[in-house]
PDB file of C-alpha atoms in Angstrom:
ATOM      1  CA  MET A   1      19.024 -61.554 -23.146  1.00  0.00           C
ATOM      2  CA  GLN A   2      16.390 -63.680 -21.521  1.00  0.00           C
ATOM      3  CA  LEU A   3      16.440 -66.252 -24.305  1.00  0.00           C
ATOM      4  CA  ALA A   4      20.240 -66.266 -24.391  1.00  0.00           C
ATOM      5  CA  ARG A   5      20.268 -66.948 -20.666  1.00  0.00           C
ATOM      6  CA  LEU A   6      17.680 -69.740 -21.053  1.00  0.00           C
ATOM      7  CA  ALA A   7      19.809 -71.269 -23.815  1.00  0.00           C
ATOM      8  CA  GLY A   8      22.755 -71.503 -21.441  1.00  0.00           C
ATOM      9  CA  SER A   9      24.866 -68.598 -22.662  1.00  0.00           C
ATOM     10  CA  GLY A  10      27.844 -67.587 -20.605  1.00  0.00           C
ATOM     11  CA  LYS A  11      28.602 -63.900 -20.193  1.00  0.00           C
ATOM     12  CA  ILE A  12      25.982 -61.759 -21.922  1.00  0.00           C
ATOM     13  CA  ILE A  13      26.900 -58.269 -23.078  1.00  0.00           C
ATOM     14  CA  ALA A  14      24.100 -55.945 -24.163  1.00  0.00           C
ATOM     15  CA  ILE A  15      24.694 -52.804 -26.201  1.00  0.00           C
ATOM     16  CA  ASP A  16      22.298 -49.902 -26.512  1.00  0.00           C
ATOM     17  CA  PRO A  17      22.973 -46.162 -26.662  1.00  0.00           C
ATOM     18  CA  VAL A  18      19.754 -45.432 -24.729  1.00  0.00           C
ATOM     19  CA  GLU A  19      20.413 -45.451 -20.982  1.00  0.00           C
ATOM     20  CA  GLN A  20      17.060 -46.834 -19.818  1.00  0.00           C
ATOM     21  CA  ARG A  21      17.471 -49.744 -22.238  1.00  0.00           C
ATOM     22  CA  THR A  22      20.903 -50.690 -20.902  1.00  0.00           C
ATOM     23  CA  ALA A  23      19.536 -50.591 -17.349  1.00  0.00           C
ATOM     24  CA  LEU A  24      16.654 -52.854 -18.369  1.00  0.00           C
ATOM     25  CA  ALA A  25      19.074 -55.182 -20.173  1.00  0.00           C
ATOM     26  CA  CYS A  26      20.863 -55.840 -16.885  1.00  0.00           C
ATOM     27  CA  ASP A  27      17.544 -56.412 -15.112  1.00  0.00           C
ATOM     28  CA  LEU A  28      16.612 -58.979 -17.767  1.00  0.00           C
ATOM     29  CA  GLY A  29      19.811 -61.009 -17.766  1.00  0.00           C
ATOM     30  CA  ALA A  30      22.757 -59.138 -19.239  1.00  0.00           C
ATOM     31  CA  ASP A  31      25.973 -59.354 -17.231  1.00  0.00           C
ATOM     32  CA  VAL A  32      27.366 -56.183 -18.771  1.00  0.00           C
ATOM     33  CA  ALA A  33      25.621 -53.327 -20.559  1.00  0.00           C
ATOM     34  CA  CYS A  34      27.528 -51.025 -22.886  1.00  0.00           C
ATOM     35  CA  ARG A  35      26.375 -47.807 -24.479  1.00  0.00           C
ATOM     36  CA  SER A  36      28.459 -48.410 -27.624  1.00  0.00           C
ATOM     37  CA  TYR A  37      29.839 -51.366 -29.566  1.00  0.00           C
ATOM     38  CA  ALA A  38      33.290 -49.835 -29.031  1.00  0.00           C
ATOM     39  CA  GLU A  39      33.090 -50.801 -25.320  1.00  0.00           C
ATOM     40  CA  VAL A  40      32.900 -54.540 -26.079  1.00  0.00           C
ATOM     41  CA  GLY A  41      36.669 -54.747 -26.494  1.00  0.00           C
ATOM     42  CA  ASP A  42      37.138 -53.601 -22.908  1.00  0.00           C
ATOM     43  CA  ALA A  43      34.397 -55.925 -21.639  1.00  0.00           C
ATOM     44  CA  THR A  44      36.095 -58.921 -23.319  1.00  0.00           C
ATOM     45  CA  GLU A  45      39.728 -57.906 -22.743  1.00  0.00           C
ATOM     46  CA  GLY A  46      40.126 -57.395 -26.485  1.00  0.00           C
ATOM     47  CA  ARG A  47      38.919 -60.883 -27.462  1.00  0.00           C
ATOM     48  CA  GLY A  48      35.455 -60.072 -28.796  1.00  0.00           C
ATOM     49  CA  VAL A  49      32.382 -62.237 -28.337  1.00  0.00           C
ATOM     50  CA  ASP A  50      31.585 -65.701 -29.658  1.00  0.00           C
ATOM     51  CA  LEU A  51      28.096 -64.825 -30.875  1.00  0.00           C
ATOM     52  CA  VAL A  52      26.554 -61.477 -31.737  1.00  0.00           C
ATOM     53  CA  ILE A  53      22.802 -61.208 -32.132  1.00  0.00           C
ATOM     54  CA  GLU A  54      22.267 -57.966 -34.002  1.00  0.00           C
ATOM     55  CA  ALA A  55      18.696 -56.788 -33.412  1.00  0.00           C
ATOM     56  CA  THR A  56      18.713 -53.079 -34.193  1.00  0.00           C
ATOM     57  CA  ASP A  57      17.163 -50.879 -36.823  1.00  0.00           C
ATOM     58  CA  SER A  58      20.522 -49.295 -37.618  1.00  0.00           C
ATOM     59  CA  SER A  59      22.058 -49.693 -41.045  1.00  0.00           C
ATOM     60  CA  HIS A  60      25.410 -49.776 -39.200  1.00  0.00           C
ATOM     61  CA  GLY A  61      24.335 -52.685 -36.981  1.00  0.00           C
ATOM     62  CA  PHE A  62      25.995 -55.310 -39.192  1.00  0.00           C
ATOM     63  CA  GLU A  63      29.304 -53.417 -39.155  1.00  0.00           C
ATOM     64  CA  HIS A  64      29.152 -52.942 -35.389  1.00  0.00           C
ATOM     65  CA  ALA A  65      28.298 -56.615 -34.884  1.00  0.00           C
ATOM     66  CA  ALA A  66      31.292 -57.663 -36.982  1.00  0.00           C
ATOM     67  CA  ARG A  67      33.551 -55.462 -34.894  1.00  0.00           C
ATOM     68  CA  CYS A  68      32.257 -57.011 -31.658  1.00  0.00           C
ATOM     69  CA  ALA A  69      32.748 -60.610 -32.783  1.00  0.00           C
ATOM     70  CA  ARG A  70      35.909 -62.557 -32.041  1.00  0.00           C
ATOM     71  CA  ILE A  71      38.014 -64.211 -34.717  1.00  0.00           C
ATOM     72  CA  GLY A  72      35.952 -67.163 -35.923  1.00  0.00           C
ATOM     73  CA  GLY A  73      32.849 -65.738 -34.248  1.00  0.00           C
ATOM     74  CA  ARG A  74      29.253 -65.815 -35.396  1.00  0.00           C
ATOM     75  CA  VAL A  75      26.848 -62.997 -36.223  1.00  0.00           C
ATOM     76  CA  VAL A  76      23.087 -63.493 -36.462  1.00  0.00           C
ATOM     77  CA  LEU A  77      21.225 -60.616 -38.100  1.00  0.00           C
ATOM     78  CA  VAL A  78      17.730 -60.240 -36.702  1.00  0.00           C
ATOM     79  CA  GLY A  79      17.131 -56.491 -36.953  1.00  0.00           C
ATOM     80  CA  ILE A  80      15.580 -54.813 -39.960  1.00  0.00           C
ATOM     81  CA  PRO A  81      17.868 -51.942 -40.956  1.00  0.00           C
ATOM     82  CA  GLU A  82      16.614 -48.460 -41.697  1.00  0.00           C
ATOM     83  CA  ASN A  83      16.201 -48.024 -45.466  1.00  0.00           C
ATOM     84  CA  ASN A  84      16.568 -51.824 -45.784  1.00  0.00           C
ATOM     85  CA  GLN A  85      20.348 -51.598 -46.278  1.00  0.00           C
ATOM     86  CA  TYR A  86      23.360 -52.551 -44.206  1.00  0.00           C
ATOM     87  CA  VAL A  87      26.739 -50.828 -44.132  1.00  0.00           C
ATOM     88  CA  LEU A  88      29.627 -53.288 -43.934  1.00  0.00           C
ATOM     89  CA  SER A  89      33.291 -52.961 -44.721  1.00  0.00           C
ATOM     90  CA  GLY A  90      34.327 -56.403 -45.843  1.00  0.00           C
ATOM     91  CA  ALA A  91      37.908 -56.486 -44.569  1.00  0.00           C
ATOM     92  CA  GLU A  92      37.121 -56.973 -40.885  1.00  0.00           C
ATOM     93  CA  SER A  93      34.534 -59.698 -41.485  1.00  0.00           C
ATOM     94  CA  ARG A  94      36.822 -61.558 -43.888  1.00  0.00           C
ATOM     95  CA  ARG A  95      39.877 -61.193 -41.666  1.00  0.00           C
ATOM     96  CA  LYS A  96      37.967 -62.593 -38.713  1.00  0.00           C
ATOM     97  CA  GLY A  97      36.444 -65.414 -40.756  1.00  0.00           C
ATOM     98  CA  LEU A  98      33.004 -64.690 -39.371  1.00  0.00           C
ATOM     99  CA  SER A  99      30.002 -66.928 -39.894  1.00  0.00           C
ATOM    100  CA  ILE A 100      26.977 -64.813 -40.798  1.00  0.00           C
ATOM    101  CA  LYS A 101      23.375 -65.934 -40.526  1.00  0.00           C
ATOM    102  CA  PHE A 102      20.182 -64.084 -41.289  1.00  0.00           C
ATOM    103  CA  SER A 103      17.155 -64.788 -39.127  1.00  0.00           C
ATOM    104  CA  ARG A 104      13.616 -64.819 -40.409  1.00  0.00           C
ATOM    105  CA  ARG A 105      10.630 -64.390 -38.167  1.00  0.00           C
ATOM    106  CA  MET A 106       8.396 -67.311 -39.028  1.00  0.00           C
ATOM    107  CA  PRO A 107       4.928 -68.259 -37.759  1.00  0.00           C
ATOM    108  CA  GLU A 108       6.115 -71.639 -36.479  1.00  0.00           C
ATOM    109  CA  VAL A 109       8.117 -69.946 -33.700  1.00  0.00           C
ATOM    110  CA  TYR A 110       5.102 -68.120 -32.259  1.00  0.00           C
ATOM    111  CA  PRO A 111       3.736 -71.080 -30.239  1.00  0.00           C
ATOM    112  CA  ARG A 112       7.154 -71.563 -28.565  1.00  0.00           C
ATOM    113  CA  ALA A 113       7.433 -67.844 -27.843  1.00  0.00           C
ATOM    114  CA  ILE A 114       3.936 -67.736 -26.377  1.00  0.00           C
ATOM    115  CA  ALA A 115       4.660 -70.805 -24.242  1.00  0.00           C
ATOM    116  CA  LEU A 116       7.844 -69.227 -22.868  1.00  0.00           C
ATOM    117  CA  ALA A 117       5.921 -66.080 -21.924  1.00  0.00           C
ATOM    118  CA  GLN A 118       2.958 -67.983 -20.452  1.00  0.00           C
ATOM    119  CA  GLY A 119       5.305 -70.204 -18.451  1.00  0.00           C
ATOM    120  CA  GLY A 120       7.061 -67.180 -16.965  1.00  0.00           C
ATOM    121  CA  GLN A 121      10.399 -68.124 -18.504  1.00  0.00           C
ATOM    122  CA  VAL A 122      10.605 -64.723 -20.197  1.00  0.00           C
ATOM    123  CA  LYS A 123       9.273 -61.481 -18.784  1.00  0.00           C
ATOM    124  CA  LEU A 124       7.441 -59.271 -21.248  1.00  0.00           C
ATOM    125  CA  ALA A 125       5.853 -56.771 -18.856  1.00  0.00           C
ATOM    126  CA  PRO A 126       9.085 -54.779 -18.291  1.00  0.00           C
ATOM    127  CA  LEU A 127       9.349 -54.220 -22.056  1.00  0.00           C
ATOM    128  CA  ALA A 128       5.876 -52.674 -22.390  1.00  0.00           C
ATOM    129  CA  THR A 129       6.568 -49.331 -20.778  1.00  0.00           C
ATOM    130  CA  HIS A 130       3.867 -47.209 -22.444  1.00  0.00           C
ATOM    131  CA  ARG A 131       0.232 -47.821 -23.372  1.00  0.00           C
ATOM    132  CA  PHE A 132      -1.820 -45.821 -25.836  1.00  0.00           C
ATOM    133  CA  SER A 133      -5.445 -45.869 -26.943  1.00  0.00           C
ATOM    134  CA  LEU A 134      -6.247 -46.563 -30.576  1.00  0.00           C
ATOM    135  CA  ASP A 135      -6.828 -42.873 -31.308  1.00  0.00           C
ATOM    136  CA  GLN A 136      -3.333 -42.136 -29.933  1.00  0.00           C
ATOM    137  CA  THR A 137      -1.653 -44.448 -32.448  1.00  0.00           C
ATOM    138  CA  PRO A 138       0.212 -41.672 -34.337  1.00  0.00           C
ATOM    139  CA  ALA A 139       1.585 -40.327 -31.040  1.00  0.00           C
ATOM    140  CA  ALA A 140       2.621 -43.835 -29.971  1.00  0.00           C
ATOM    141  CA  PHE A 141       4.609 -44.365 -33.146  1.00  0.00           C
ATOM    142  CA  GLU A 142       6.141 -40.899 -32.886  1.00  0.00           C
ATOM    143  CA  GLN A 143       7.259 -41.470 -29.307  1.00  0.00           C
ATOM    144  CA  GLN A 144       8.571 -44.949 -30.133  1.00  0.00           C
ATOM    145  CA  VAL A 145      10.660 -43.680 -33.057  1.00  0.00           C
ATOM    146  CA  ALA A 146      11.988 -40.745 -31.003  1.00  0.00           C
ATOM    147  CA  ARG A 147      12.760 -43.098 -28.062  1.00  0.00           C
ATOM    148  CA  ARG A 148      11.741 -40.432 -25.599  1.00  0.00           C
ATOM    149  CA  ASP A 149      10.187 -40.419 -22.137  1.00  0.00           C
ATOM    150  CA  GLY A 150      11.811 -43.720 -21.159  1.00  0.00           C
ATOM    151  CA  ILE A 151       9.917 -45.727 -23.737  1.00  0.00           C
ATOM    152  CA  ILE A 152      11.008 -49.288 -24.449  1.00  0.00           C
ATOM    153  CA  LYS A 153       7.929 -50.579 -26.285  1.00  0.00           C
ATOM    154  CA  ALA A 154       4.590 -48.916 -26.905  1.00  0.00           C
ATOM    155  CA  ILE A 155       1.420 -50.966 -26.682  1.00  0.00           C
ATOM    156  CA  ILE A 156      -1.695 -49.782 -28.495  1.00  0.00           C
ATOM    157  CA  CYS A 157      -4.849 -50.905 -26.725  1.00  0.00           C
ATOM    158  CA  PRO A 158      -7.963 -50.818 -28.934  1.00  0.00           C
TER     159      PRO A 158
END
C-alpha cells in the first residue's frame, strides 16, 4: 500500500482475512480494507479495480485477483502460491480481457527498496511485530505460518 500510494495510486483497497492485517493496511495507506475479495464489488460499486497486486501465498490468489479486477484491468502476481500452483477458471479472466503480469524479485530492486526505507518513504517497523532469537527460529516460523498472536512479520535476531 505504501508503494502504491507513493506511485500516485487513487483509491487503494487492501484485502486480508486476518483482522490485524486489515487494520495495519489502513494505517499504512489503504483507503478501504476488506476481509474477503468478495467485498471488492461493494467497495467499487460493482466496477472492480484497475490494478490488482496479488501478493498472497494462496493458490486461489490468482482467481480472487481476477474476480476483483475490472473489465480490461490488470493483475500483477507477486505472491508465491502454496504448492507452487495457482487455481484459475479461465472464463472470467478471458471475459474481462485481463492483462496478467508475473513479478520477479530481482537483486537490482534492492538498492531502491533500501533507499525508500532509509529515506522514511516507507515504514517497515509496523510490519515487524515479533522478534525471536536464533534458537527460537522453529517457533518463529510456526507462529508466522499459523498467523497467531497478532503477528505480521517475524524477525529472527542472531
